[in-house]
Amino acid sequence: MPHLKLLTANRLTDGVVVFLGADGDWQERLETLRPIREEETLAERELQAEADVAAQRVVGPYPIDVVEDDGDRLRPLRLREVIRAAGPTVRLDLGKQAEA
């Protein structure tokens, strides 16, 4: 697996972008999650995500590439995922970037 991975989806109750943690819980912030480093782990988490789709917790799960910065905090590799993780780009007073 060339890049570190996380699984992302949208929470079904409110549409918020979430990320699947190693504990099986969906988190709103990805910065402190443990990345997926092995294909086996990715496959296991994808099964968990599909179970959560069936249970109507999340919709549209898929893996994203992430990188670790100098402080071992995760950030998305692609711009699309940076935007999804932070919130709308037209209003910086909304979304997760407004909380920082």
Short mmCIF file of C-alpha atoms in Angstrom, two decimals:
data_model
loop_
_atom_site.label_atom_id
_atom_site.label_comp_id
_atom_site.label_asym_id
_atom_site.label_seq_id
_atom_site.Cartn_x
_atom_site.Cartn_y
_atom_site.Cartn_z
CA MET A 1 0.00 0.00 0.00
CA PRO A 2 1.84 3.15 -1.17
CA HIS A 3 0.07 5.74 1.00
CA LEU A 4 -1.39 5.70 4.47
CA LYS A 5 -5.19 5.42 4.38
CA LEU A 6 -8.31 6.31 6.31
CA LEU A 7 -11.92 5.53 5.56
CA THR A 8 -14.28 8.46 5.22
CA ALA A 9 -18.05 8.70 4.83
CA ASN A 10 -20.92 11.01 5.64
CA ARG A 11 -22.90 10.47 8.82
CA LEU A 12 -26.47 9.73 7.81
CA THR A 13 -28.18 11.70 10.58
CA ASP A 14 -26.68 15.09 9.68
CA GLY A 15 -24.42 14.67 6.62
CA VAL A 16 -21.22 15.55 8.50
CA VAL A 17 -17.98 14.13 7.07
CA VAL A 18 -16.61 11.44 9.39
CA PHE A 19 -13.57 9.16 9.52
CA LEU A 20 -13.45 5.58 10.81
CA GLY A 21 -11.16 5.13 13.79
CA ALA A 22 -9.34 1.96 14.80
CA ASP A 23 -11.90 1.47 17.59
CA GLY A 24 -14.73 1.25 15.05
CA ASP A 25 -16.20 4.64 15.93
CA TRP A 26 -16.72 7.35 13.32
CA GLN A 27 -14.91 10.56 14.28
CA GLU A 28 -15.44 14.08 12.95
CA ARG A 29 -11.72 14.92 13.04
CA LEU A 30 -8.99 12.89 11.39
CA GLU A 31 -5.88 14.60 12.75
CA THR A 32 -5.26 12.23 15.67
CA LEU A 33 -6.58 8.96 14.23
CA ARG A 34 -4.25 6.04 13.57
CA PRO A 35 -3.76 5.58 9.83
CA ILE A 36 -4.25 2.28 8.04
CA ARG A 37 -0.86 0.94 7.01
CA GLU A 38 -1.72 -2.55 5.71
CA GLU A 39 -4.10 -3.93 3.08
CA GLU A 40 -5.55 -6.44 5.55
CA THR A 41 -6.49 -3.69 7.97
CA LEU A 42 -8.02 -1.66 5.15
CA ALA A 43 -10.16 -4.65 4.14
CA GLU A 44 -11.30 -5.15 7.75
CA ARG A 45 -12.25 -1.49 8.11
CA GLU A 46 -14.09 -1.56 4.79
CA LEU A 47 -16.18 -4.46 6.12
CA GLN A 48 -16.93 -2.42 9.26
CA ALA A 49 -17.91 0.57 7.11
CA GLU A 50 -20.25 -1.56 5.00
CA ALA A 51 -21.87 -2.87 8.18
CA ASP A 52 -22.40 0.74 9.28
CA VAL A 53 -23.96 1.52 5.89
CA ALA A 54 -26.35 -1.41 6.37
CA ALA A 55 -27.15 -0.13 9.88
CA GLN A 56 -27.84 3.31 8.37
CA ARG A 57 -25.11 5.08 10.38
CA VAL A 58 -23.09 6.36 7.39
CA VAL A 59 -23.36 6.64 3.63
CA GLY A 60 -20.78 6.44 0.86
CA PRO A 61 -17.66 5.18 2.67
CA TYR A 62 -14.40 5.12 0.73
CA PRO A 63 -10.65 5.11 1.49
CA ILE A 64 -8.59 8.29 1.25
CA ASP A 65 -4.84 8.86 1.17
CA VAL A 66 -3.38 10.68 4.16
CA VAL A 67 0.09 11.79 5.20
CA GLU A 68 1.62 12.38 8.61
CA ASP A 69 3.08 15.79 9.30
CA ASP A 70 6.12 16.40 11.53
CA GLY A 71 4.00 16.04 14.67
CA ASP A 72 2.51 12.71 13.53
CA ARG A 73 -0.83 14.41 12.87
CA LEU A 74 -2.73 13.22 9.82
CA ARG A 75 -3.86 15.37 6.96
CA PRO A 76 -5.51 14.42 3.67
CA LEU A 77 -3.28 14.20 0.63
CA ARG A 78 -5.79 15.42 -1.97
CA LEU A 79 -7.39 18.86 -2.03
CA ARG A 80 -10.91 17.43 -2.26
CA GLU A 81 -10.40 15.63 1.03
CA VAL A 82 -8.79 18.67 2.66
CA ILE A 83 -11.94 20.61 1.83
CA ARG A 84 -14.25 17.81 3.04
CA ALA A 85 -12.31 17.56 6.31
CA ALA A 86 -12.33 21.31 7.01
CA GLY A 87 -15.69 22.52 5.74
CA PRO A 88 -16.99 24.90 3.08
CA THR A 89 -14.43 27.08 1.31
CA VAL A 90 -16.82 29.95 0.66
CA ARG A 91 -17.52 30.66 4.33
CA LEU A 92 -14.57 30.22 6.69
CA ASP A 93 -16.88 30.97 9.62
CA LEU A 94 -18.62 27.63 9.03
CA GLY A 95 -17.43 24.05 9.30
CA LYS A 96 -14.53 22.62 11.23
CA GLN A 97 -12.13 25.40 10.20
CA ALA A 98 -14.30 27.85 12.18
CA GLU A 99 -13.69 25.83 15.35
CA ALA A 100 -9.89 26.04 15.16
#
